[in-house]
Coordinates of C-alpha atoms in Angstrom, one line a residue:
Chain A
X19 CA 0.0 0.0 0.0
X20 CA 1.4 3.3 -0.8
X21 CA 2.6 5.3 2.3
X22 CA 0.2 8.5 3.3
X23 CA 3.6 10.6 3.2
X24 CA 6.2 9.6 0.3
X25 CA 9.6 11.5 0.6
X26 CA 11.6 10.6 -2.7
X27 CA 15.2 11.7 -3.0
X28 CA 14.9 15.1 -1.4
X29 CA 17.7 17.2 -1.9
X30 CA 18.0 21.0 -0.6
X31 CA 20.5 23.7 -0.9
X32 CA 21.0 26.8 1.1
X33 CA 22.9 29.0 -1.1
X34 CA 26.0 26.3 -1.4
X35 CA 25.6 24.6 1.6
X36 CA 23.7 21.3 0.9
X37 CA 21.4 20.7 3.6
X38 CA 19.7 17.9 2.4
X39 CA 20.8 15.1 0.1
X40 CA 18.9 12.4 -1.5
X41 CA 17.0 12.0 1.8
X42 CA 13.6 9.7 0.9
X43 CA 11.4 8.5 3.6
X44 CA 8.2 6.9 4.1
X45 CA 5.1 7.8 7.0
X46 CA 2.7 5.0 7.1
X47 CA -1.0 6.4 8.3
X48 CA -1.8 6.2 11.6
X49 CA 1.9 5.4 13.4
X50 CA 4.4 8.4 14.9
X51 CA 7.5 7.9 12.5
X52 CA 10.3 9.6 14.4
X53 CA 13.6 11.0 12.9
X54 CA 16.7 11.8 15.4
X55 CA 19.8 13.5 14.7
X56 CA 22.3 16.1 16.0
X57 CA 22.3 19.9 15.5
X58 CA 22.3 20.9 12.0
X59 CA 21.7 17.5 10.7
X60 CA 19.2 19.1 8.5
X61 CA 15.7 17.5 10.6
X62 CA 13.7 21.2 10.2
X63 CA 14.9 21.9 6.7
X64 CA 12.9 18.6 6.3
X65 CA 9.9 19.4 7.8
X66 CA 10.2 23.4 6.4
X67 CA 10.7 21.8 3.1
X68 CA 7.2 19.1 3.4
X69 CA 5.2 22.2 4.4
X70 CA 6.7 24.3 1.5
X71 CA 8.5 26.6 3.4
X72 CA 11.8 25.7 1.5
X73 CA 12.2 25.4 -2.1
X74 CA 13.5 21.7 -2.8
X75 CA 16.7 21.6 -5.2
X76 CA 15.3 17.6 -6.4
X77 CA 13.1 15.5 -5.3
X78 CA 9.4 14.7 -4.8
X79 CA 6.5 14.8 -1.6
X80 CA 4.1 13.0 -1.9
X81 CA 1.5 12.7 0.1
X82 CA -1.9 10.6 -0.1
X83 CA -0.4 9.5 -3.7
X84 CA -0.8 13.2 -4.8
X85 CA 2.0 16.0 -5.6
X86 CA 1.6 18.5 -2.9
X87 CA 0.9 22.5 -4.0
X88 CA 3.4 24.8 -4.1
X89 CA 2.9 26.9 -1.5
X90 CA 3.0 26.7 1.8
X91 CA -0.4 28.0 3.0
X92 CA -2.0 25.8 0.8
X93 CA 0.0 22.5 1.4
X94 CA -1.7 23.2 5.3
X95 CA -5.3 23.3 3.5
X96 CA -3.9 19.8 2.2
X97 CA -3.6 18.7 5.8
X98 CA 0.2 18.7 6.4
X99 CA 0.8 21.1 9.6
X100 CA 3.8 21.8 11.3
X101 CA 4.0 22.9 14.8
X102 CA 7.8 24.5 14.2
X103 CA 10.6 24.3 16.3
X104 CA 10.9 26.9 18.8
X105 CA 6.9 27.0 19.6
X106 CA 6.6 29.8 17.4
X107 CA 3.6 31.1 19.0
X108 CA 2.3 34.5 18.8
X109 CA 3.8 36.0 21.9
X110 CA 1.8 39.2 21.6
X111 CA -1.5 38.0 20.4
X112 CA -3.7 36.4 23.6
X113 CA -3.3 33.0 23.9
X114 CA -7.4 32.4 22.5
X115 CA -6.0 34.4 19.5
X116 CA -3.0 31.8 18.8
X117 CA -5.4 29.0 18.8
X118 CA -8.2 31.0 16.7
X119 CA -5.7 32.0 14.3
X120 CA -4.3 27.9 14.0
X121 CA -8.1 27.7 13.1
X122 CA -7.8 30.5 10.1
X123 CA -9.3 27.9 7.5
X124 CA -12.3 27.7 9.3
X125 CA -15.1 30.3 10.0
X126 CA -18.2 30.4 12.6
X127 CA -19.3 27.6 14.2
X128 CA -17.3 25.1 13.5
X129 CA -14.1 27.6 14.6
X130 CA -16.0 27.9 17.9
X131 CA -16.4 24.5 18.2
X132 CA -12.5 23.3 17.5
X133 CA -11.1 26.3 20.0
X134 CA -14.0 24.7 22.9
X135 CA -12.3 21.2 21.9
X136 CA -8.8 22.7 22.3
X137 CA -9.6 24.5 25.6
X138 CA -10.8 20.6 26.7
X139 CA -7.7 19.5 25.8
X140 CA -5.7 22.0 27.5
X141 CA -7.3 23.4 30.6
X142 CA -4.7 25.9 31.2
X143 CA -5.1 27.7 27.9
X144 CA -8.7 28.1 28.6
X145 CA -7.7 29.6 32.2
X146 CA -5.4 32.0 30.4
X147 CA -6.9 32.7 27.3
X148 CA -6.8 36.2 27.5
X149 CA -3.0 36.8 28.3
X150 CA -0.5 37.2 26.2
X151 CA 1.2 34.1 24.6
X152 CA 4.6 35.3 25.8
X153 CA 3.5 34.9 29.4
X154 CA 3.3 31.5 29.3
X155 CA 6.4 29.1 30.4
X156 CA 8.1 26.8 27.5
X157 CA 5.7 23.8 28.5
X158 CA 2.8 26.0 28.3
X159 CA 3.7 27.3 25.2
X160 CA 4.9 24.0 24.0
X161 CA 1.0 23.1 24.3
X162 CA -0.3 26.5 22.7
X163 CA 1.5 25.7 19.8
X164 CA 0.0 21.9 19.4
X165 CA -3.8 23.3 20.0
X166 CA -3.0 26.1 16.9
X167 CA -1.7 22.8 15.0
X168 CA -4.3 21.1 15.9
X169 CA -6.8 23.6 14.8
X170 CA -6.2 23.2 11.7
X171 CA -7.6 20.1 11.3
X172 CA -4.1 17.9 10.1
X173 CA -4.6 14.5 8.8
X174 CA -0.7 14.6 9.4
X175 CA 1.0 16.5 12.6
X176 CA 5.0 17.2 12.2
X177 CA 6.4 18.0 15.4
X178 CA 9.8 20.5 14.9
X179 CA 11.7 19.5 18.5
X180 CA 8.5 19.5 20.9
X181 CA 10.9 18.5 23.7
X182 CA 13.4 21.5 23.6
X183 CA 14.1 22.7 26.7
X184 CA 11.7 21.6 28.4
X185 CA 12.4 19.8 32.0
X186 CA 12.1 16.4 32.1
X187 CA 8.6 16.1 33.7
X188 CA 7.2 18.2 31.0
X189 CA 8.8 16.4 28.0
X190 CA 7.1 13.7 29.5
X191 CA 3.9 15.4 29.4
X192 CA 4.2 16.1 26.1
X193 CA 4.8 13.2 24.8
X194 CA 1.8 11.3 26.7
X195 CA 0.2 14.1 24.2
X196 CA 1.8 13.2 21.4
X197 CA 0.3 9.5 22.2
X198 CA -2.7 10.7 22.3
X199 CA -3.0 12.6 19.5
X200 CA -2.0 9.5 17.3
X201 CA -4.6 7.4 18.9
X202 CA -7.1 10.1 17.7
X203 CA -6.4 9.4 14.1
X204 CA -3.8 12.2 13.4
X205 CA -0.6 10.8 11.7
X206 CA 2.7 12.4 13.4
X207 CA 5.9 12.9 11.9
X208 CA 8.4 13.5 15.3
X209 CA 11.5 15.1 14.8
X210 CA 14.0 15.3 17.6
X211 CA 17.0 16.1 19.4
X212 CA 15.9 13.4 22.1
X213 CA 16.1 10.0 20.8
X214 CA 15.3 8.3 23.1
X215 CA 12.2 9.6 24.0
X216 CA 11.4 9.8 20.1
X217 CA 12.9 6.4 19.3
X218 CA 10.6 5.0 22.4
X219 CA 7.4 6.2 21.2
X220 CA 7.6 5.7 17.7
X221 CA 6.5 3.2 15.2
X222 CA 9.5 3.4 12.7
X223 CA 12.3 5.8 12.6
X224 CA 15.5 7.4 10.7
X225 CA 18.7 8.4 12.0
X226 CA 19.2 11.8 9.7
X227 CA 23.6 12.7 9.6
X228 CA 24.5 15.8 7.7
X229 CA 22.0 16.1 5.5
X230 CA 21.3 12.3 4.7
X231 CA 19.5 9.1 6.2
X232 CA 22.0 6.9 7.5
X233 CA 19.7 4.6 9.7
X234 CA 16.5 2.7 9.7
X235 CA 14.5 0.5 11.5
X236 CA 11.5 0.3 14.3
X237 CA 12.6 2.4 17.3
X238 CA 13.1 -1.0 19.3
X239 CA 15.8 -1.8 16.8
X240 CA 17.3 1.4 16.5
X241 CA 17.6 1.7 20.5
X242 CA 19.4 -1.8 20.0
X243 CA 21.5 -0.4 17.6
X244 CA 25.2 0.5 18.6
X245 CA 25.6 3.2 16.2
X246 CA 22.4 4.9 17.8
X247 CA 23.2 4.3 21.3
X248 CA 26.9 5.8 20.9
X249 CA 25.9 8.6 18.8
X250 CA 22.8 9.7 20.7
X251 CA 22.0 7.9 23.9
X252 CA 25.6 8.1 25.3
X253 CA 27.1 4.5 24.8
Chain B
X12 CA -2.7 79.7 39.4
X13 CA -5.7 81.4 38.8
X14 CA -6.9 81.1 34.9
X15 CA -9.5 83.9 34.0
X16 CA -12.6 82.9 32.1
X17 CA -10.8 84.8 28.7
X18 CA -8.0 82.4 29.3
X19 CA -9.5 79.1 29.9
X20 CA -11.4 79.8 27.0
X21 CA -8.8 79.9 24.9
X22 CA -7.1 77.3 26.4
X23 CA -9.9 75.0 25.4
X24 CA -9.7 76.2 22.0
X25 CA -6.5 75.1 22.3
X26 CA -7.2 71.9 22.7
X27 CA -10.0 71.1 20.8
X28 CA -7.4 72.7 17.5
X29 CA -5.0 70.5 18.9
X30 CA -7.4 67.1 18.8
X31 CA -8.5 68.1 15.2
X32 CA -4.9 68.3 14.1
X33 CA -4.2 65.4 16.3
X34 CA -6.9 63.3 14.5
X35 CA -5.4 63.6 11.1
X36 CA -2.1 62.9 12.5
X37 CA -3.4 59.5 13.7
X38 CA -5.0 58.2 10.4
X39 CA -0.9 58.7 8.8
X40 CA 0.9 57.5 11.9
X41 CA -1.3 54.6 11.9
X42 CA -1.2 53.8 8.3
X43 CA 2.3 54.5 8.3
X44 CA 2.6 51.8 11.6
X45 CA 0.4 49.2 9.9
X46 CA 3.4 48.9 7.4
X47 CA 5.7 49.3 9.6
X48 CA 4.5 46.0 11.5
X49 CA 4.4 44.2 8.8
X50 CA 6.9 44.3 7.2
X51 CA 9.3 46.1 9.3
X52 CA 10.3 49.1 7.6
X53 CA 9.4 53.0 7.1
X54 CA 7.4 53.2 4.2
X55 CA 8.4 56.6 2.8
X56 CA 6.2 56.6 0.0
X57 CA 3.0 57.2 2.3
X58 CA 3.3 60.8 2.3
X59 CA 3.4 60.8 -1.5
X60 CA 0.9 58.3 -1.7
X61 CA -1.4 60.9 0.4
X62 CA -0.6 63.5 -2.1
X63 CA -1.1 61.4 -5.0
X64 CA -4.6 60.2 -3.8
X65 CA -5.6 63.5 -2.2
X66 CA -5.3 65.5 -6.2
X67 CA -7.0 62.4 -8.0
X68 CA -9.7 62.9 -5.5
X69 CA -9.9 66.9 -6.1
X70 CA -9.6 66.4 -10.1
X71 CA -11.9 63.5 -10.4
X72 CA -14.5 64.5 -8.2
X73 CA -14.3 67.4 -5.6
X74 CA -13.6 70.0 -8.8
X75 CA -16.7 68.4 -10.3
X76 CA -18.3 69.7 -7.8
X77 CA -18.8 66.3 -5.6
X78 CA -18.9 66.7 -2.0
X79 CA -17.0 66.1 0.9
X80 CA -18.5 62.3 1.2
X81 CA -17.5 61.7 -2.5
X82 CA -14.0 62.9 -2.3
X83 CA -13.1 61.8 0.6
X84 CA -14.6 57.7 -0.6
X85 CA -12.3 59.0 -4.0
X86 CA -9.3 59.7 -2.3
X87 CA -8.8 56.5 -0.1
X88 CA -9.7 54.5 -3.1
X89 CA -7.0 56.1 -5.2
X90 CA -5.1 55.9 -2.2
X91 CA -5.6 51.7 -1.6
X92 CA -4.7 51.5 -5.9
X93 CA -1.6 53.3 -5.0
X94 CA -0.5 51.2 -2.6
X95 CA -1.7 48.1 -3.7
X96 CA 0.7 49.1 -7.2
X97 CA 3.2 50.1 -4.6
X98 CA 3.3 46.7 -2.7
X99 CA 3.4 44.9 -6.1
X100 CA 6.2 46.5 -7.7
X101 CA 8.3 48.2 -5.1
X102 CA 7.8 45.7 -2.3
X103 CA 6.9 42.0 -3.1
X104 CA 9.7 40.8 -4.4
X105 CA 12.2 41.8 -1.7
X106 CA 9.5 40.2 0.8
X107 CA 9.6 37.1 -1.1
X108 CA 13.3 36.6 -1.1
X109 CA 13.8 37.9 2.5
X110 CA 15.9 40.5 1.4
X111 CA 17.9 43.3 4.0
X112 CA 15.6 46.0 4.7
X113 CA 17.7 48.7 3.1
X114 CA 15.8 47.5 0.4
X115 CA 12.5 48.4 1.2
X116 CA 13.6 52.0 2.4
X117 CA 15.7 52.8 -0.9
X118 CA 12.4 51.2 -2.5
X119 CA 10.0 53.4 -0.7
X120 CA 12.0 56.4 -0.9
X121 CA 12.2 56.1 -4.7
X122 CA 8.5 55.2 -5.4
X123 CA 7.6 58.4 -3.2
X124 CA 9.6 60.4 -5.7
X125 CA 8.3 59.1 -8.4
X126 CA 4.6 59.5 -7.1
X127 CA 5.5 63.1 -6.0
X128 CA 7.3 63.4 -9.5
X129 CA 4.0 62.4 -11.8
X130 CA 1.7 64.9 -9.0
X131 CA 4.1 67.6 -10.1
X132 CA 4.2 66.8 -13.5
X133 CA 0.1 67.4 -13.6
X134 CA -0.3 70.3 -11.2
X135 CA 3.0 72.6 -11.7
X136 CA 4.3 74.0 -7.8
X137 CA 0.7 75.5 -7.8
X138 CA -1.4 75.5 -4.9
X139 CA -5.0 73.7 -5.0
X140 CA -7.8 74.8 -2.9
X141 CA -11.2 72.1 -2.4
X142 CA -14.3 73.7 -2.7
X143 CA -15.6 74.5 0.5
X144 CA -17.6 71.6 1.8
X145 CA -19.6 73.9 4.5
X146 CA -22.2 75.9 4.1
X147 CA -21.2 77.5 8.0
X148 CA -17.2 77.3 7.8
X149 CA -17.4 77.8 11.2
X150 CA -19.8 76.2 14.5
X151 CA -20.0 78.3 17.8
X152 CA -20.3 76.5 20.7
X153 CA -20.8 78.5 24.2
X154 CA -18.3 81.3 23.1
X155 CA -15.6 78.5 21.6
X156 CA -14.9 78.7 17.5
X157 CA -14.8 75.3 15.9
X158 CA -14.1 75.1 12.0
X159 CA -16.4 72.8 10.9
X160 CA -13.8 71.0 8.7
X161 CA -11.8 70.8 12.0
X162 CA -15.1 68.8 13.8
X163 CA -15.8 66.3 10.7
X164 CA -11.9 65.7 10.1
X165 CA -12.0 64.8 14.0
X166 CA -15.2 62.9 13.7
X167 CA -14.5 61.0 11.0
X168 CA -11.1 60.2 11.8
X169 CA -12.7 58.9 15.1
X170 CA -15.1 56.5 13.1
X171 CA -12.1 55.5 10.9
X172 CA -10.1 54.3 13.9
X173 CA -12.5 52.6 15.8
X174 CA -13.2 50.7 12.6
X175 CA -9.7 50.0 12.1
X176 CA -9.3 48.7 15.8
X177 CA -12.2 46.3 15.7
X178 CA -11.3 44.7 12.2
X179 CA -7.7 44.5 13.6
X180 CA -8.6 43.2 17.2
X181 CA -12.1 41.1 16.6
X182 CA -12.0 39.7 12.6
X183 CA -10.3 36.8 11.5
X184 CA -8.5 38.5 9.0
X185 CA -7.3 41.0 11.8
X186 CA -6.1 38.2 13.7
X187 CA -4.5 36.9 10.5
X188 CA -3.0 40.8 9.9
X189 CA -1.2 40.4 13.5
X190 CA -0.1 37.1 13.1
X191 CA 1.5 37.5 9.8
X192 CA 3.2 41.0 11.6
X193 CA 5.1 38.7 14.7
X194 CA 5.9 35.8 12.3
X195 CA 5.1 35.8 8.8
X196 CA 6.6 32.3 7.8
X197 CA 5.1 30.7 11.2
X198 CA 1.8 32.2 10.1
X199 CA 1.4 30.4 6.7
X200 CA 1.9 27.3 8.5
X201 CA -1.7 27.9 9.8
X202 CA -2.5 28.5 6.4
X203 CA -2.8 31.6 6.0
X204 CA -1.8 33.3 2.5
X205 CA 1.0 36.0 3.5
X206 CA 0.8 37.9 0.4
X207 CA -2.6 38.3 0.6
X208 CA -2.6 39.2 4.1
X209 CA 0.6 42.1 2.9
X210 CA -1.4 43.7 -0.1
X211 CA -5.0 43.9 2.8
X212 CA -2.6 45.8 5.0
X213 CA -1.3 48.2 2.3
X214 CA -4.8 48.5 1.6
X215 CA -5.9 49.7 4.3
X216 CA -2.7 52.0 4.7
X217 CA -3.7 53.3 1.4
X218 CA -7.1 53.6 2.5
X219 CA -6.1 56.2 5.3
X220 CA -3.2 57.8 3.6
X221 CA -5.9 59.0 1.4
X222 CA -8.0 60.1 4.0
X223 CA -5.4 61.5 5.6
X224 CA -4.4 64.0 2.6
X225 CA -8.0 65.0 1.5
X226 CA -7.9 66.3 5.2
X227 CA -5.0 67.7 5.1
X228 CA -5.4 69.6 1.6
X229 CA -9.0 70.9 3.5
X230 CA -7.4 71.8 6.7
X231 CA -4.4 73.7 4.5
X232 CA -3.9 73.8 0.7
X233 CA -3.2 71.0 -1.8
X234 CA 0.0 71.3 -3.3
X235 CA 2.6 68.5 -4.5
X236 CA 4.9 68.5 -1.5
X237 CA 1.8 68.0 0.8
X238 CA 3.2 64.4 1.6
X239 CA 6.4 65.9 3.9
X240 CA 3.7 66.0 6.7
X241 CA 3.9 62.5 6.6
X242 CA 7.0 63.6 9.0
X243 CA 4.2 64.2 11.5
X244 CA 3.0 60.8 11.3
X245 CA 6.6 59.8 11.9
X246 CA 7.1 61.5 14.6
X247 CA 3.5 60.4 16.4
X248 CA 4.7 56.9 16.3
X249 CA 8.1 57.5 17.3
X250 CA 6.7 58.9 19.9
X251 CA 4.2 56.7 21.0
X252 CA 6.2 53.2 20.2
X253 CA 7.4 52.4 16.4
X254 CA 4.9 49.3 15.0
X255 CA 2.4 50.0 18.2
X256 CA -1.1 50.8 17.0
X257 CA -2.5 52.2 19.9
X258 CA 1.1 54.1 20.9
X259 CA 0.6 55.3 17.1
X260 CA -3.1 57.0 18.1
X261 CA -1.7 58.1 21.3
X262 CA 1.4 59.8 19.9
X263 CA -0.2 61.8 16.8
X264 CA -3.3 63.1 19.3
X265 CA -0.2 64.2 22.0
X266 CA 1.8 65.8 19.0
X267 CA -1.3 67.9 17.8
X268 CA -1.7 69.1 21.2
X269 CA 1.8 70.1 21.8
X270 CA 2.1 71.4 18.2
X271 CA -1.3 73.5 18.4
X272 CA 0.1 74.8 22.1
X273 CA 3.3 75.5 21.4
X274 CA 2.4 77.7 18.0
X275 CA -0.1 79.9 19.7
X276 CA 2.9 80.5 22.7
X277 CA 6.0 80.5 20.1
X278 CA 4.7 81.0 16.4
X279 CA 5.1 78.4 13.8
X280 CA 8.7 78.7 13.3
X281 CA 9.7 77.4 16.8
X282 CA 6.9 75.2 16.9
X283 CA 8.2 72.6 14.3
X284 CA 12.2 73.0 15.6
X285 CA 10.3 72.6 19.1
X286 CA 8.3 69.3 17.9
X287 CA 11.4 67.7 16.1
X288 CA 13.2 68.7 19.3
X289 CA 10.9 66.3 20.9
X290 CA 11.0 63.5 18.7
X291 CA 14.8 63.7 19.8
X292 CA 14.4 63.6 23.0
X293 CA 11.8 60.6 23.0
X294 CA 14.8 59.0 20.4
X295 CA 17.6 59.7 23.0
X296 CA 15.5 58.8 26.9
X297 CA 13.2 56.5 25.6
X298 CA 13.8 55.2 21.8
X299 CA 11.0 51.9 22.6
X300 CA 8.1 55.3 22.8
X301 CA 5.2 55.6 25.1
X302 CA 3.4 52.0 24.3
X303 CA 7.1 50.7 23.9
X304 CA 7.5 47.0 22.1
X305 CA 6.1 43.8 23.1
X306 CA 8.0 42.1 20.5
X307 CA 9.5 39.2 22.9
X308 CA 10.6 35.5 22.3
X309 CA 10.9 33.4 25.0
X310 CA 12.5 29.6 24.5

């Protein structure tokens, strides 16, 4: 069956440095594929480059056997959203403004209906919703940034670093989240520093070196693996 | 101190010239703001764009005898063309590519020539005077002189803003307009079309630019240089907090006060070095304005 998410020898410059090359992968719907990798290993130019962001040099998305749009706005409309690295959020809009604007694709009723779900999901927005973004702590705004992805409606969720730092406790948090959010339906495509928190949640994963996928496998085999657990879990 | 009646009198009158002036002020240091958010830079082509839309108005409708309504509708609709043809060829490509923003000021500074250029090309360095829109150029109320052109400019200004703060604050695509200001890559990724969220604001900046010189060319003369009061705009929102809105309104109303005071105690020649000297001051103590900047990332 053909993957919902079909990276095909991706490659991507910035100005000469090559930041991707040849990188294909494959997201089966319904599983949290997770790729690890160090610091400039080229994991967001990924992501930036599914959601159209970034101009690919070569190379082909697909996703649900279809070429994906151009640009980036519409790719979202498609169903691909990114929640980027860094949160991102808003930090001088109110916090029910970040989630209503996540929600931009969608008018009236149903708008008020997806921010009521989102203020289920995360009490603590709905407490807060009329601060300002930037008052909230990384965890919090670690969650404001999921509900605005969530709002708009993503048959696939990629996830740019949710665990950056962010104390233990609350990584933890977040990734009971993340479970949760695959077990609704939503597809996730993980990208992290922390590999062994992604490589313990996921269903299949890549191990992405300067700019290309040098590792594959379930994340039971890759935490096996004694290339993985030198290079990123500390022998 | 004890004021006498002749003295608070005039000291009202003082302020009620000052809010007038203030008003117009507003509608330029807003629309200059608006661009300013985002897209970061000092669009110096608004002044000219004021001009530009202010003489299509007076040739197209206002010396065909339309009224104040008409012109006025005119002018910001010339003035949103302008700056919609503005955005498209001065502007969108250096947005696209990210470019440094030294690009969009020498781009700004050279479209505001060449719209002051073509003005000057049609009019000569004459001046232009609108038709007088009143049948009383003047109200009386309880001893105090109001031009009338002063109360509607301050009226309608009002109306404009309020407008402008409840699309921004309360509509989706206000909500979109401040998003894409913080983080316009972030902001597509809720799907929101950038562009088209760029060319709404410079709509709406074009919209009040032309307000803004209509007023201005009924409040003084029309003539093609009109658009170097866009310095006042400047000045209101450096004052009240570059990029802030609300510091923007507050600045322009305090700068028409001050400027309307201090050219009844000094004369006009002291009162602009005295208003620049200002502006200084706010640059040097307190460069961040009255509303200062709540531009902040946190990890």
């Amino acid at each position: 069956m053909e993957p919902m998410l079909k990276v095909t020898d991706l490659s991507v410059n910035y100005g000469h440095v090559e930041a991707l090359r040849g990188v294909s992968i494959r997201v089966e719907k319904g599983q949290i594929v997770s790729i690890i990798g160090a610091n400039g290993a080229g994991k967001s130019t990924l992501l930036r480059t599914i959601s159209g962001l970034v101009k690919p040099l070569s190379g082909t998305v697909e996703f649900m056997g279809e070429r994906l749009p151009d640009k980036a706005h519409k790719i979202v409309a498609k169903g691909i959203v990114q929640v980027p690295e860094g949160r991102k959020t808003f930090s001088g809009l109110t916090i029910r403004d970040n989630i209503l604007v996540g929600g931009y694709l969608f008018k009236g009723k149903e708008l008020e209906k997806d921010l009521e779900e989102q203020y289920k999901l995360f009490p603590i927005l709905e407490e807060r919703k009329n601060q300002f973004a930037g008052t909230l702590s990384g965890g919090e705004q670690q969650m404001l940034a999921v509900a605005r992805g969530l709002m708009s409606r993503p048959k696939i969720l990629l996830l740019d670093e949710p665990s950056m730092g962010l104390a233990p406790i609350i990584v933890n948090q977040i990734y009971e989240l993340i479970a949760r959010i695959r077990d609704s339906g939503i597809t996730v495509l993980l990208v992290e520093q922390n590999a062994r928190k992604a490589l313990g949640i996921c269903d299949f994963a890549y191990v992405l070196e300067n700019g290309k996928i040098n590792l594959s496998g379930t994340g039971e085999e890759l935490l096996r693996s004694d290339e993985v657990r030198k290079a990123y879990l500390g022998g | 101190m004890f004021l006498g009646e002749a003295t608070k009198q005039m000291s009202l009158q003082i302020v009620i010239n000052g809010l007038a002036t203030g008003s117009v002020y507003a509608l330029i240091a807003t629309g200059f703001a608006l661009i300013f958010n985002i897209l970061k830079f000092s669009n110096f082509s608004h002044g000219a764009t004021m001009t530009a839309a202010a003489f299509t108005a007076y040739f197209l409708v206002a010396a065909k005898g339309g009224g104040l309504a008409a012109t006025l509708l005119a002018a910001a609709l010339a003035g949103a063309l302008i700056a919609l043809f503005g955005e498209f060829f001065g502007f969108r490509r250096i947005t696209l590519k990210h470019s440094s923003p030294t690009y969009f000021f020498v781009s700004s500074i050279t479209l505001g020539t060449l719209y002051e250029g073509l003005v000057t090309i049609r009019v000569g360095s004459n001046f232009y005077n609108f038709p007088s829109f009143f049948k009383n150029p003047t109200i009386r109320i309880s001893g105090l002189v109001i031009s009338t052109g002063d109360a509607m400019m301050c009226i309608i200004s009002l109306v404009a803003l309020i407008l402008l703060a409840y699309v921004i604050q309360k509509t989706r695509l206000g909500r979109a307009l401040r998003a894409v200001s913080f983080d316009r890559d972030t902001a597509q990724l809720m799907g929101i079309n950038s562009t088209r969220i760029i060319q709404l604001t410079f709509v709406i900046s074009g919209l009040l630019a032309g307000a803004a010189g209509t007023f201005l060319g009924i409040k003084y003369t029309l003539y093609p240089t009109l658009g170097s009061l866009v310095v006042k705009g400047f000045i209101a929102s450096v004052i009240g907090g570059l990029g802030s809105l609300v510091g923007a309104v507050i600045g322009a109303v305090l700068l028409g006060l001050i400027e309307t005071l201090l050219l009844s105690l000094l004369g006009s020649g002291y009162s602009t070095i005295a208003t620049f000297g200002i502006m200084l001051v706010f640059l040097l103590v307190r460069p961040q304005g009255i509303a200062g900047s709540n531009i902040q990332e946190k990890a």
